[in-house]
C-alpha cells in the first residue's frame, strides 16, 4: 500500500476553541450538522484518523476532510452553514399567483377540471415560463393549499 500523504489540514485547537466546541455539544439545541462538525473537529484535534471519525459519526470521509479544511481556513466559522446551491424557482410570486388563479378558473373547453399537465401547458401558453413541469405545478398548488390552514 502506498504511503499516506501527510495531512495538509491539521486541526489544532486552543483552549478557548476546545471550550467553545465542548459547550456547543452540551448546551442543548443546535443544528445537527453543526454539532457533527464540532465532534469532527474535537476528534481530529485528538489525532483520530478521518476514516475512524467518519465511522464513529456516520458521516462520509469527504465530510471529515472538508470540515478539517474549513477549520484551518476559517477557524470556528467552519461550524456554520454555507449557502446551499439550488435553482431559483421558474415562477416568481406574481406568476405563481397567476397559476393559482388559472387553477381556480373554469376548466378548458371539453374538460371537467384542470389537471396538473393542463396547468403546466397553460403556464407556458401564458408566457410565464419557457417550460414548466406538472410536478412544479403540484408543488406550487400544494404550497398554497397548505399555507391556508
mmCIF file of N, CA and C in Angstrom:
data_model
loop_
_atom_site.group_PDB
_atom_site.id
_atom_site.type_symbol
_atom_site.label_atom_id
_atom_site.label_comp_id
_atom_site.label_asym_id
_atom_site.label_seq_id
_atom_site.Cartn_x
_atom_site.Cartn_y
_atom_site.Cartn_z
ATOM 1 N N UNK A 1 0.840 -1.202 0.000
ATOM 2 C CA UNK A 1 0.000 0.000 0.000
ATOM 3 C C UNK A 1 0.874 1.250 0.000
ATOM 4 N N UNK A 2 0.574 2.205 -0.883
ATOM 5 C CA UNK A 2 1.411 3.419 -0.904
ATOM 6 C C UNK A 2 1.257 4.186 0.401
ATOM 7 N N UNK A 3 2.318 4.929 0.738
ATOM 8 C CA UNK A 3 2.296 5.689 1.980
ATOM 9 C C UNK A 3 1.256 6.797 1.899
ATOM 10 N N UNK A 4 0.526 6.985 2.999
ATOM 11 C CA UNK A 4 -0.491 8.046 3.023
ATOM 12 C C UNK A 4 0.213 9.402 3.032
ATOM 13 N N UNK A 5 -0.273 10.336 2.212
ATOM 14 C CA UNK A 5 0.355 11.658 2.222
ATOM 15 C C UNK A 5 0.107 12.343 3.564
ATOM 16 N N UNK A 6 1.046 13.181 3.963
ATOM 17 C CA UNK A 6 0.892 13.916 5.217
ATOM 18 C C UNK A 6 -0.347 14.788 5.095
ATOM 19 N N UNK A 7 -1.142 14.852 6.153
ATOM 20 C CA UNK A 7 -2.358 15.666 6.109
ATOM 21 C C UNK A 7 -2.011 17.136 5.944
ATOM 22 N N UNK A 8 -2.700 17.772 5.010
ATOM 23 C CA UNK A 8 -2.439 19.171 4.751
ATOM 24 C C UNK A 8 -3.163 20.048 5.776
ATOM 25 N N UNK A 9 -4.349 19.617 6.179
ATOM 26 C CA UNK A 9 -5.158 20.435 7.080
ATOM 27 C C UNK A 9 -5.222 19.781 8.459
ATOM 28 N N UNK A 10 -4.302 20.179 9.327
ATOM 29 C CA UNK A 10 -4.266 19.619 10.673
ATOM 30 C C UNK A 10 -5.088 20.496 11.611
ATOM 31 N N UNK A 11 -5.922 19.853 12.396
ATOM 32 C CA UNK A 11 -6.756 20.594 13.330
ATOM 33 C C UNK A 11 -6.048 20.674 14.675
ATOM 34 N N UNK A 12 -5.689 21.891 15.079
ATOM 35 C CA UNK A 12 -5.170 22.098 16.427
ATOM 36 C C UNK A 12 -6.060 23.142 17.079
ATOM 37 N N UNK A 13 -6.573 22.807 18.243
ATOM 38 C CA UNK A 13 -7.496 23.697 18.947
ATOM 39 C C UNK A 13 -6.794 24.347 20.116
ATOM 40 N N UNK A 14 -7.021 25.658 20.292
ATOM 41 C CA UNK A 14 -6.535 26.268 21.531
ATOM 42 C C UNK A 14 -7.605 26.026 22.603
ATOM 43 N N UNK A 15 -7.293 26.360 23.839
ATOM 44 C CA UNK A 15 -8.210 26.063 24.945
ATOM 45 C C UNK A 15 -9.579 26.700 24.728
ATOM 46 N N UNK A 16 -9.556 27.927 24.227
ATOM 47 C CA UNK A 16 -10.796 28.658 24.011
ATOM 48 C C UNK A 16 -11.678 27.947 22.979
ATOM 49 N N UNK A 17 -11.055 27.548 21.864
ATOM 50 C CA UNK A 17 -11.812 26.861 20.813
ATOM 51 C C UNK A 17 -12.369 25.534 21.319
ATOM 52 N N UNK A 18 -11.517 24.784 22.030
ATOM 53 C CA UNK A 18 -11.960 23.493 22.570
ATOM 54 C C UNK A 18 -13.152 23.697 23.513
ATOM 55 N N UNK A 19 -13.051 24.734 24.352
ATOM 56 C CA UNK A 19 -14.129 25.041 25.294
ATOM 57 C C UNK A 19 -15.422 25.364 24.551
ATOM 58 N N UNK A 20 -15.309 26.174 23.513
ATOM 59 C CA UNK A 20 -16.493 26.538 22.733
ATOM 60 C C UNK A 20 -17.141 25.303 22.102
ATOM 61 N N UNK A 21 -16.308 24.401 21.574
ATOM 62 C CA UNK A 21 -16.847 23.189 20.946
ATOM 63 C C UNK A 21 -17.518 22.291 21.984
ATOM 64 N N UNK A 22 -16.863 22.108 23.123
ATOM 65 C CA UNK A 22 -17.444 21.285 24.190
ATOM 66 C C UNK A 22 -18.775 21.881 24.642
ATOM 67 N N UNK A 23 -18.781 23.196 24.797
ATOM 68 C CA UNK A 23 -20.005 23.878 25.235
ATOM 69 C C UNK A 23 -21.125 23.630 24.224
ATOM 70 N N UNK A 24 -20.777 23.740 22.955
ATOM 71 C CA UNK A 24 -21.761 23.538 21.887
ATOM 72 C C UNK A 24 -22.401 22.150 21.987
ATOM 73 N N UNK A 25 -21.568 21.135 22.293
ATOM 74 C CA UNK A 25 -22.079 19.766 22.377
ATOM 75 C C UNK A 25 -23.011 19.571 23.562
ATOM 76 N N UNK A 26 -22.801 20.353 24.616
ATOM 77 C CA UNK A 26 -23.560 20.099 25.840
ATOM 78 C C UNK A 26 -24.571 21.184 26.162
ATOM 79 N N UNK A 27 -24.815 22.085 25.228
ATOM 80 C CA UNK A 27 -25.710 23.197 25.542
ATOM 81 C C UNK A 27 -27.021 23.106 24.781
ATOM 82 N N UNK A 28 -27.493 21.878 24.551
ATOM 83 C CA UNK A 28 -28.848 21.754 24.041
ATOM 84 C C UNK A 28 -29.006 21.918 22.550
ATOM 85 N N UNK A 29 -29.848 22.875 22.143
ATOM 86 C CA UNK A 29 -30.397 22.852 20.799
ATOM 87 C C UNK A 29 -29.531 23.572 19.778
ATOM 88 N N UNK A 30 -28.839 22.784 18.978
ATOM 89 C CA UNK A 30 -28.091 23.319 17.848
ATOM 90 C C UNK A 30 -28.398 22.439 16.660
ATOM 91 N N UNK A 31 -28.205 22.984 15.463
ATOM 92 C CA UNK A 31 -28.430 22.197 14.257
ATOM 93 C C UNK A 31 -27.558 20.942 14.308
ATOM 94 N N UNK A 32 -28.136 19.831 13.929
ATOM 95 C CA UNK A 32 -27.424 18.552 13.957
ATOM 96 C C UNK A 32 -26.106 18.628 13.207
ATOM 97 N N UNK A 33 -26.113 19.246 12.035
ATOM 98 C CA UNK A 33 -24.881 19.323 11.238
ATOM 99 C C UNK A 33 -23.804 20.113 11.960
ATOM 100 N N UNK A 34 -24.232 21.141 12.696
ATOM 101 C CA UNK A 34 -23.262 21.969 13.420
ATOM 102 C C UNK A 34 -22.612 21.145 14.536
ATOM 103 N N UNK A 35 -23.421 20.382 15.264
ATOM 104 C CA UNK A 35 -22.912 19.538 16.342
ATOM 105 C C UNK A 35 -21.960 18.482 15.760
ATOM 106 N N UNK A 36 -22.346 17.909 14.635
ATOM 107 C CA UNK A 36 -21.490 16.912 13.986
ATOM 108 C C UNK A 36 -20.142 17.518 13.620
ATOM 109 N N UNK A 37 -20.154 18.721 13.081
ATOM 110 C CA UNK A 37 -18.890 19.373 12.723
ATOM 111 C C UNK A 37 -18.033 19.600 13.966
ATOM 112 N N UNK A 38 -18.670 19.994 15.068
ATOM 113 C CA UNK A 38 -17.925 20.207 16.311
ATOM 114 C C UNK A 38 -17.279 18.893 16.755
ATOM 115 N N UNK A 39 -18.023 17.799 16.675
ATOM 116 C CA UNK A 39 -17.474 16.488 17.065
ATOM 117 C C UNK A 39 -16.307 16.094 16.166
ATOM 118 N N UNK A 40 -16.453 16.362 14.860
ATOM 119 C CA UNK A 40 -15.368 16.052 13.909
ATOM 120 C C UNK A 40 -14.097 16.789 14.330
ATOM 121 N N UNK A 41 -14.231 18.084 14.630
ATOM 122 C CA UNK A 41 -13.057 18.886 14.987
ATOM 123 C C UNK A 41 -12.417 18.398 16.279
ATOM 124 N N UNK A 42 -13.237 18.056 17.266
ATOM 125 C CA UNK A 42 -12.680 17.568 18.533
ATOM 126 C C UNK A 42 -11.926 16.261 18.324
ATOM 127 N N UNK A 43 -12.508 15.343 17.546
ATOM 128 C CA UNK A 43 -11.850 14.054 17.296
ATOM 129 C C UNK A 43 -10.572 14.252 16.467
ATOM 130 N N UNK A 44 -10.653 15.143 15.468
ATOM 131 C CA UNK A 44 -9.485 15.394 14.621
ATOM 132 C C UNK A 44 -8.350 15.996 15.456
ATOM 133 N N UNK A 45 -8.707 16.871 16.386
ATOM 134 C CA UNK A 45 -7.701 17.500 17.233
ATOM 135 C C UNK A 45 -7.025 16.477 18.148
ATOM 136 N N UNK A 46 -7.747 15.400 18.474
ATOM 137 C CA UNK A 46 -7.170 14.333 19.298
ATOM 138 C C UNK A 46 -6.311 13.388 18.454
ATOM 139 N N UNK A 47 -6.259 13.656 17.137
ATOM 140 C CA UNK A 47 -5.420 12.852 16.263
ATOM 141 C C UNK A 47 -6.095 11.631 15.662
ATOM 142 N N UNK A 48 -7.425 11.563 15.749
ATOM 143 C CA UNK A 48 -8.136 10.420 15.166
ATOM 144 C C UNK A 48 -8.036 10.452 13.639
ATOM 145 N N UNK A 49 -7.986 9.271 13.031
ATOM 146 C CA UNK A 49 -7.941 9.165 11.569
ATOM 147 C C UNK A 49 -9.300 9.550 10.975
ATOM 148 N N UNK A 50 -9.272 10.113 9.772
ATOM 149 C CA UNK A 50 -10.520 10.503 9.104
ATOM 150 C C UNK A 50 -11.500 9.342 9.001
ATOM 151 N N UNK A 51 -10.982 8.164 8.622
ATOM 152 C CA UNK A 51 -11.880 7.027 8.437
ATOM 153 C C UNK A 51 -12.532 6.627 9.757
ATOM 154 N N UNK A 52 -11.796 6.734 10.858
ATOM 155 C CA UNK A 52 -12.341 6.407 12.178
ATOM 156 C C UNK A 52 -13.396 7.434 12.598
ATOM 157 N N UNK A 53 -13.109 8.701 12.334
ATOM 158 C CA UNK A 53 -14.058 9.772 12.662
ATOM 159 C C UNK A 53 -15.342 9.572 11.855
ATOM 160 N N UNK A 54 -15.171 9.319 10.560
ATOM 161 C CA UNK A 54 -16.325 9.134 9.674
ATOM 162 C C UNK A 54 -17.195 7.976 10.162
ATOM 163 N N UNK A 55 -16.550 6.866 10.531
ATOM 164 C CA UNK A 55 -17.298 5.696 11.001
ATOM 165 C C UNK A 55 -18.002 5.993 12.323
ATOM 166 N N UNK A 56 -17.292 6.662 13.240
ATOM 167 C CA UNK A 56 -17.853 6.941 14.565
ATOM 168 C C UNK A 56 -19.063 7.863 14.484
ATOM 169 N N UNK A 57 -19.036 8.798 13.540
ATOM 170 C CA UNK A 57 -20.104 9.800 13.465
ATOM 171 C C UNK A 57 -21.090 9.536 12.324
ATOM 172 N N UNK A 58 -20.927 8.416 11.621
ATOM 173 C CA UNK A 58 -21.808 8.085 10.491
ATOM 174 C C UNK A 58 -21.879 9.199 9.453
ATOM 175 N N UNK A 59 -20.710 9.708 9.097
ATOM 176 C CA UNK A 59 -20.644 10.682 8.001
ATOM 177 C C UNK A 59 -19.631 10.167 6.987
ATOM 178 N N UNK A 60 -19.593 10.783 5.826
ATOM 179 C CA UNK A 60 -18.626 10.383 4.812
ATOM 180 C C UNK A 60 -17.250 10.951 5.125
ATOM 181 N N UNK A 61 -16.230 10.281 4.593
ATOM 182 C CA UNK A 61 -14.868 10.792 4.804
ATOM 183 C C UNK A 61 -14.697 12.184 4.226
ATOM 184 N N UNK A 62 -15.370 12.433 3.107
ATOM 185 C CA UNK A 62 -15.267 13.757 2.474
ATOM 186 C C UNK A 62 -15.767 14.845 3.431
ATOM 187 N N UNK A 63 -16.797 14.533 4.218
ATOM 188 C CA UNK A 63 -17.319 15.499 5.191
ATOM 189 C C UNK A 63 -16.256 15.819 6.231
ATOM 190 N N UNK A 64 -15.553 14.789 6.680
ATOM 191 C CA UNK A 64 -14.493 14.981 7.672
ATOM 192 C C UNK A 64 -13.375 15.841 7.072
ATOM 193 N N UNK A 65 -12.951 15.495 5.861
ATOM 194 C CA UNK A 65 -11.874 16.250 5.206
ATOM 195 C C UNK A 65 -12.269 17.707 4.981
ATOM 196 N N UNK A 66 -13.498 17.903 4.497
ATOM 197 C CA UNK A 66 -13.987 19.253 4.211
ATOM 198 C C UNK A 66 -14.063 20.077 5.501
ATOM 199 N N UNK A 67 -14.514 19.453 6.597
ATOM 200 C CA UNK A 67 -14.625 20.168 7.865
ATOM 201 C C UNK A 67 -13.249 20.565 8.388
ATOM 202 N N UNK A 68 -12.281 19.655 8.278
ATOM 203 C CA UNK A 68 -10.912 19.984 8.697
ATOM 204 C C UNK A 68 -10.378 21.151 7.879
ATOM 205 N N UNK A 69 -10.558 21.061 6.566
ATOM 206 C CA UNK A 69 -10.051 22.121 5.680
ATOM 207 C C UNK A 69 -10.685 23.464 6.028
ATOM 208 N N UNK A 70 -12.002 23.459 6.210
ATOM 209 C CA UNK A 70 -12.682 24.720 6.525
ATOM 210 C C UNK A 70 -12.206 25.277 7.863
ATOM 211 N N UNK A 71 -11.943 24.388 8.835
ATOM 212 C CA UNK A 71 -11.468 24.870 10.140
ATOM 213 C C UNK A 71 -10.120 25.562 9.992
ATOM 214 N N UNK A 72 -9.210 24.942 9.227
ATOM 215 C CA UNK A 72 -7.882 25.527 9.044
ATOM 216 C C UNK A 72 -7.995 26.885 8.341
ATOM 217 N N UNK A 73 -8.939 26.983 7.409
ATOM 218 C CA UNK A 73 -9.088 28.236 6.654
ATOM 219 C C UNK A 73 -9.907 29.290 7.387
ATOM 220 N N UNK A 74 -10.927 28.859 8.141
ATOM 221 C CA UNK A 74 -11.878 29.816 8.714
ATOM 222 C C UNK A 74 -12.017 29.745 10.221
ATOM 223 N N UNK A 75 -11.259 28.894 10.901
ATOM 224 C CA UNK A 75 -11.447 28.747 12.346
ATOM 225 C C UNK A 75 -12.822 28.162 12.645
ATOM 226 N N UNK A 76 -13.424 28.609 13.749
ATOM 227 C CA UNK A 76 -14.716 28.044 14.147
ATOM 228 C C UNK A 76 -15.859 28.448 13.214
ATOM 229 N N UNK A 77 -15.577 29.351 12.276
ATOM 230 C CA UNK A 77 -16.563 29.664 11.238
ATOM 231 C C UNK A 77 -16.919 28.420 10.445
ATOM 232 N N UNK A 78 -16.053 27.408 10.510
ATOM 233 C CA UNK A 78 -16.285 26.153 9.795
ATOM 234 C C UNK A 78 -17.531 25.431 10.294
ATOM 235 N N UNK A 79 -18.017 25.806 11.472
ATOM 236 C CA UNK A 79 -19.216 25.156 12.018
ATOM 237 C C UNK A 79 -20.482 25.619 11.316
ATOM 238 N N UNK A 80 -20.435 26.837 10.763
ATOM 239 C CA UNK A 80 -21.646 27.436 10.201
ATOM 240 C C UNK A 80 -22.015 26.857 8.845
ATOM 241 N N UNK A 81 -23.312 26.949 8.523
ATOM 242 C CA UNK A 81 -23.803 26.503 7.216
ATOM 243 C C UNK A 81 -23.319 27.458 6.140
ATOM 244 N N UNK A 82 -23.036 26.892 4.990
ATOM 245 C CA UNK A 82 -22.774 27.726 3.822
ATOM 246 C C UNK A 82 -24.045 27.750 3.001
ATOM 247 N N UNK A 83 -24.233 28.790 2.192
ATOM 248 C CA UNK A 83 -25.432 28.772 1.343
ATOM 249 C C UNK A 83 -25.409 27.530 0.463
ATOM 250 N N UNK A 84 -26.558 26.912 0.307
ATOM 251 C CA UNK A 84 -26.624 25.683 -0.482
ATOM 252 C C UNK A 84 -27.031 26.012 -1.912
ATOM 253 N N UNK A 85 -26.454 25.243 -2.843
ATOM 254 C CA UNK A 85 -26.813 25.502 -4.236
ATOM 255 C C UNK A 85 -28.245 25.080 -4.510
ATOM 256 N N UNK A 86 -28.804 25.575 -5.576
ATOM 257 C CA UNK A 86 -30.156 25.188 -5.958
ATOM 258 C C UNK A 86 -30.643 26.194 -6.966
ATOM 259 N N UNK A 87 -31.533 25.772 -7.822
ATOM 260 C CA UNK A 87 -32.002 26.696 -8.849
ATOM 261 C C UNK A 87 -33.098 27.577 -8.285
ATOM 262 N N UNK A 88 -33.214 28.758 -8.827
ATOM 263 C CA UNK A 88 -34.293 29.657 -8.451
ATOM 264 C C UNK A 88 -35.589 29.090 -9.040
ATOM 265 N N UNK A 89 -36.728 29.287 -8.349
ATOM 266 C CA UNK A 89 -37.995 28.848 -8.940
ATOM 267 C C UNK A 89 -38.232 29.572 -10.260
ATOM 268 N N UNK A 90 -38.820 28.860 -11.219
ATOM 269 C CA UNK A 90 -39.059 29.477 -12.530
ATOM 270 C C UNK A 90 -40.102 30.580 -12.448
ATOM 271 N N UNK A 91 -41.064 30.432 -11.529
ATOM 272 C CA UNK A 91 -42.124 31.432 -11.413
ATOM 273 C C UNK A 91 -41.931 32.271 -10.153
ATOM 274 N N UNK A 92 -41.988 33.600 -10.319
ATOM 275 C CA UNK A 92 -41.931 34.459 -9.139
ATOM 276 C C UNK A 92 -43.307 34.450 -8.465
ATOM 277 N N UNK A 93 -43.426 35.204 -7.371
ATOM 278 C CA UNK A 93 -44.693 35.228 -6.614
ATOM 279 C C UNK A 93 -45.882 35.586 -7.490
ATOM 280 N N UNK A 94 -45.687 36.593 -8.338
ATOM 281 C CA UNK A 94 -46.771 37.078 -9.176
ATOM 282 C C UNK A 94 -47.222 35.998 -10.166
ATOM 283 N N UNK A 95 -46.245 35.334 -10.783
ATOM 284 C CA UNK A 95 -46.557 34.276 -11.741
ATOM 285 C C UNK A 95 -47.207 33.082 -11.037
ATOM 286 N N UNK A 96 -46.775 32.794 -9.824
ATOM 287 C CA UNK A 96 -47.395 31.709 -9.057
ATOM 288 C C UNK A 96 -48.851 32.041 -8.751
ATOM 289 N N UNK A 97 -49.092 33.311 -8.413
ATOM 290 C CA UNK A 97 -50.461 33.743 -8.128
ATOM 291 C C UNK A 97 -51.330 33.564 -9.371
ATOM 292 N N UNK A 98 -50.747 33.879 -10.535
ATOM 293 C CA UNK A 98 -51.485 33.727 -11.792
ATOM 294 C C UNK A 98 -51.811 32.249 -12.057
ATOM 295 N N UNK A 99 -50.848 31.381 -11.793
ATOM 296 C CA UNK A 99 -51.056 29.940 -11.942
ATOM 297 C C UNK A 99 -52.202 29.471 -11.040
ATOM 298 N N UNK A 100 -52.230 29.958 -9.808
ATOM 299 C CA UNK A 100 -53.291 29.572 -8.872
ATOM 300 C C UNK A 100 -54.647 30.088 -9.357
ATOM 301 N N UNK A 101 -54.636 31.313 -9.868
ATOM 302 C CA UNK A 101 -55.880 31.877 -10.401
ATOM 303 C C UNK A 101 -56.397 31.020 -11.556
ATOM 304 N N UNK A 102 -55.489 30.573 -12.419
ATOM 305 C CA UNK A 102 -55.869 29.689 -13.526
ATOM 306 C C UNK A 102 -56.470 28.389 -12.990
ATOM 307 N N UNK A 103 -55.830 27.831 -11.977
ATOM 308 C CA UNK A 103 -56.288 26.568 -11.401
ATOM 309 C C UNK A 103 -57.691 26.707 -10.810
ATOM 310 N N UNK A 104 -58.003 27.921 -10.335
ATOM 311 C CA UNK A 104 -59.320 28.160 -9.732
ATOM 312 C C UNK A 104 -60.377 28.548 -10.759
ATOM 313 N N UNK A 105 -59.932 28.818 -11.989
ATOM 314 C CA UNK A 105 -60.873 29.255 -13.024
ATOM 315 C C UNK A 105 -61.557 28.048 -13.665
ATOM 316 N N UNK A 106 -62.519 28.326 -14.533
ATOM 317 C CA UNK A 106 -63.232 27.246 -15.218
ATOM 318 C C UNK A 106 -62.253 26.424 -16.050
ATOM 319 N N UNK A 107 -62.480 25.141 -16.092
ATOM 320 C CA UNK A 107 -61.600 24.247 -16.851
ATOM 321 C C UNK A 107 -61.708 24.546 -18.346
ATOM 322 N N UNK A 108 -60.676 24.164 -19.116
ATOM 323 C CA UNK A 108 -60.731 24.412 -20.557
ATOM 324 C C UNK A 108 -61.914 23.662 -21.181
ATOM 325 N N UNK A 109 -62.323 24.162 -22.343
ATOM 326 C CA UNK A 109 -63.458 23.565 -23.067
ATOM 327 C C UNK A 109 -63.306 22.047 -23.192
ATOM 328 N N UNK A 110 -64.388 21.346 -22.936
ATOM 329 C CA UNK A 110 -64.391 19.897 -23.096
ATOM 330 C C UNK A 110 -63.747 19.148 -21.933
ATOM 331 N N UNK A 111 -63.357 19.879 -20.881
ATOM 332 C CA UNK A 111 -62.721 19.234 -19.714
ATOM 333 C C UNK A 111 -63.570 19.463 -18.474
ATOM 334 N N UNK A 112 -63.604 18.470 -17.617
ATOM 335 C CA UNK A 112 -64.326 18.593 -16.350
ATOM 336 C C UNK A 112 -63.566 19.498 -15.390
ATOM 337 N N UNK A 113 -62.225 19.313 -15.353
ATOM 338 C CA UNK A 113 -61.408 20.076 -14.406
ATOM 339 C C UNK A 113 -60.002 20.241 -14.972
ATOM 340 N N UNK A 114 -59.265 21.131 -14.332
ATOM 341 C CA UNK A 114 -57.866 21.304 -14.675
ATOM 342 C C UNK A 114 -57.073 20.097 -14.182
ATOM 343 N N UNK A 115 -56.096 19.663 -14.973
ATOM 344 C CA UNK A 115 -55.144 18.658 -14.485
ATOM 345 C C UNK A 115 -53.793 19.364 -14.325
ATOM 346 N N UNK A 116 -52.871 18.727 -13.622
ATOM 347 C CA UNK A 116 -51.543 19.318 -13.450
ATOM 348 C C UNK A 116 -50.869 19.524 -14.811
ATOM 349 N N UNK A 117 -51.059 18.532 -15.715
ATOM 350 C CA UNK A 117 -50.458 18.644 -17.057
ATOM 351 C C UNK A 117 -51.055 19.825 -17.825
ATOM 352 N N UNK A 118 -52.383 19.970 -17.770
ATOM 353 C CA UNK A 118 -53.022 21.095 -18.465
ATOM 354 C C UNK A 118 -52.521 22.430 -17.908
ATOM 355 N N UNK A 119 -52.406 22.503 -16.585
ATOM 356 C CA UNK A 119 -51.924 23.749 -15.976
ATOM 357 C C UNK A 119 -50.476 24.034 -16.365
ATOM 358 N N UNK A 120 -49.653 22.996 -16.462
ATOM 359 C CA UNK A 120 -48.259 23.177 -16.869
ATOM 360 C C UNK A 120 -48.201 23.758 -18.283
ATOM 361 N N UNK A 121 -49.052 23.215 -19.186
ATOM 362 C CA UNK A 121 -49.106 23.749 -20.555
ATOM 363 C C UNK A 121 -49.618 25.186 -20.551
ATOM 364 N N UNK A 122 -50.562 25.477 -19.666
ATOM 365 C CA UNK A 122 -51.141 26.821 -19.578
ATOM 366 C C UNK A 122 -50.078 27.835 -19.152
ATOM 367 N N UNK A 123 -49.213 27.463 -18.220
ATOM 368 C CA UNK A 123 -48.135 28.343 -17.762
ATOM 369 C C UNK A 123 -47.277 28.766 -18.953
ATOM 370 N N UNK A 124 -46.971 27.795 -19.819
ATOM 371 C CA UNK A 124 -46.157 28.074 -20.999
ATOM 372 C C UNK A 124 -46.946 28.932 -21.993
ATOM 373 N N UNK A 125 -48.228 28.578 -22.203
ATOM 374 C CA UNK A 125 -49.076 29.328 -23.138
ATOM 375 C C UNK A 125 -49.219 30.789 -22.711
ATOM 376 N N UNK A 126 -49.265 31.031 -21.413
ATOM 377 C CA UNK A 126 -49.381 32.404 -20.901
ATOM 378 C C UNK A 126 -48.046 33.147 -20.952
ATOM 379 N N UNK A 127 -46.976 32.421 -21.291
ATOM 380 C CA UNK A 127 -45.665 33.052 -21.365
ATOM 381 C C UNK A 127 -45.033 33.300 -20.001
ATOM 382 N N UNK A 128 -45.502 32.594 -18.976
ATOM 383 C CA UNK A 128 -44.934 32.768 -17.634
ATOM 384 C C UNK A 128 -43.569 32.082 -17.527
ATOM 385 N N UNK A 129 -43.373 31.016 -18.308
ATOM 386 C CA UNK A 129 -42.093 30.312 -18.340
ATOM 387 C C UNK A 129 -41.949 29.630 -19.694
ATOM 388 N N UNK A 130 -40.694 29.430 -20.126
ATOM 389 C CA UNK A 130 -40.458 28.779 -21.421
ATOM 390 C C UNK A 130 -40.844 27.304 -21.360
ATOM 391 N N UNK A 131 -40.672 26.689 -20.189
ATOM 392 C CA UNK A 131 -41.094 25.304 -19.990
ATOM 393 C C UNK A 131 -41.502 25.178 -18.537
ATOM 394 N N UNK A 132 -42.397 24.260 -18.255
ATOM 395 C CA UNK A 132 -42.852 24.085 -16.880
ATOM 396 C C UNK A 132 -43.388 22.682 -16.729
ATOM 397 N N UNK A 133 -43.046 22.050 -15.605
ATOM 398 C CA UNK A 133 -43.468 20.661 -15.422
ATOM 399 C C UNK A 133 -44.720 20.569 -14.566
ATOM 400 N N UNK A 134 -45.461 19.492 -14.742
ATOM 401 C CA UNK A 134 -46.659 19.291 -13.921
ATOM 402 C C UNK A 134 -46.266 19.143 -12.452
ATOM 403 N N UNK A 135 -45.058 18.607 -12.231
ATOM 404 C CA UNK A 135 -44.571 18.430 -10.861
ATOM 405 C C UNK A 135 -44.372 19.799 -10.187
ATOM 406 N N UNK A 136 -43.894 20.767 -10.953
ATOM 407 C CA UNK A 136 -43.731 22.125 -10.416
ATOM 408 C C UNK A 136 -45.091 22.742 -10.108
ATOM 409 N N UNK A 137 -46.070 22.472 -10.979
ATOM 410 C CA UNK A 137 -47.445 22.949 -10.725
ATOM 411 C C UNK A 137 -47.923 22.368 -9.401
ATOM 412 N N UNK A 138 -47.703 21.070 -9.214
ATOM 413 C CA UNK A 138 -48.153 20.400 -7.990
ATOM 414 C C UNK A 138 -47.540 21.065 -6.758
ATOM 415 N N UNK A 139 -46.240 21.369 -6.836
ATOM 416 C CA UNK A 139 -45.570 21.981 -5.680
ATOM 417 C C UNK A 139 -46.141 23.360 -5.359
ATOM 418 N N UNK A 140 -46.391 24.155 -6.384
ATOM 419 C CA UNK A 140 -46.947 25.489 -6.153
ATOM 420 C C UNK A 140 -48.321 25.381 -5.524
ATOM 421 N N UNK A 141 -49.178 24.512 -6.064
ATOM 422 C CA UNK A 141 -50.525 24.374 -5.527
ATOM 423 C C UNK A 141 -50.503 23.810 -4.114
ATOM 424 N N UNK A 142 -49.611 22.874 -3.875
ATOM 425 C CA UNK A 142 -49.507 22.248 -2.540
ATOM 426 C C UNK A 142 -49.052 23.290 -1.514
ATOM 427 N N UNK A 143 -48.064 24.092 -1.905
ATOM 428 C CA UNK A 143 -47.543 25.118 -1.014
ATOM 429 C C UNK A 143 -48.668 26.078 -0.625
ATOM 430 N N UNK A 144 -49.470 26.447 -1.618
ATOM 431 C CA UNK A 144 -50.546 27.406 -1.382
ATOM 432 C C UNK A 144 -51.649 26.804 -0.535
ATOM 433 N N UNK A 145 -52.028 25.559 -0.798
ATOM 434 C CA UNK A 145 -53.149 24.976 -0.057
ATOM 435 C C UNK A 145 -52.752 24.713 1.390
ATOM 436 N N UNK A 146 -51.472 24.354 1.616
ATOM 437 C CA UNK A 146 -51.073 24.059 2.995
ATOM 438 C C UNK A 146 -50.889 25.340 3.802
ATOM 439 N N UNK A 147 -50.617 26.464 3.131
ATOM 440 C CA UNK A 147 -50.381 27.701 3.891
ATOM 441 C C UNK A 147 -51.692 28.360 4.308
ATOM 442 N N UNK A 148 -52.818 27.898 3.713
ATOM 443 C CA UNK A 148 -54.087 28.499 4.088
ATOM 444 C C UNK A 148 -54.719 27.814 5.299
ATOM 445 N N UNK A 149 -54.038 26.777 5.804
ATOM 446 C CA UNK A 149 -54.536 26.122 7.005
ATOM 447 C C UNK A 149 -55.431 25.017 6.640
#
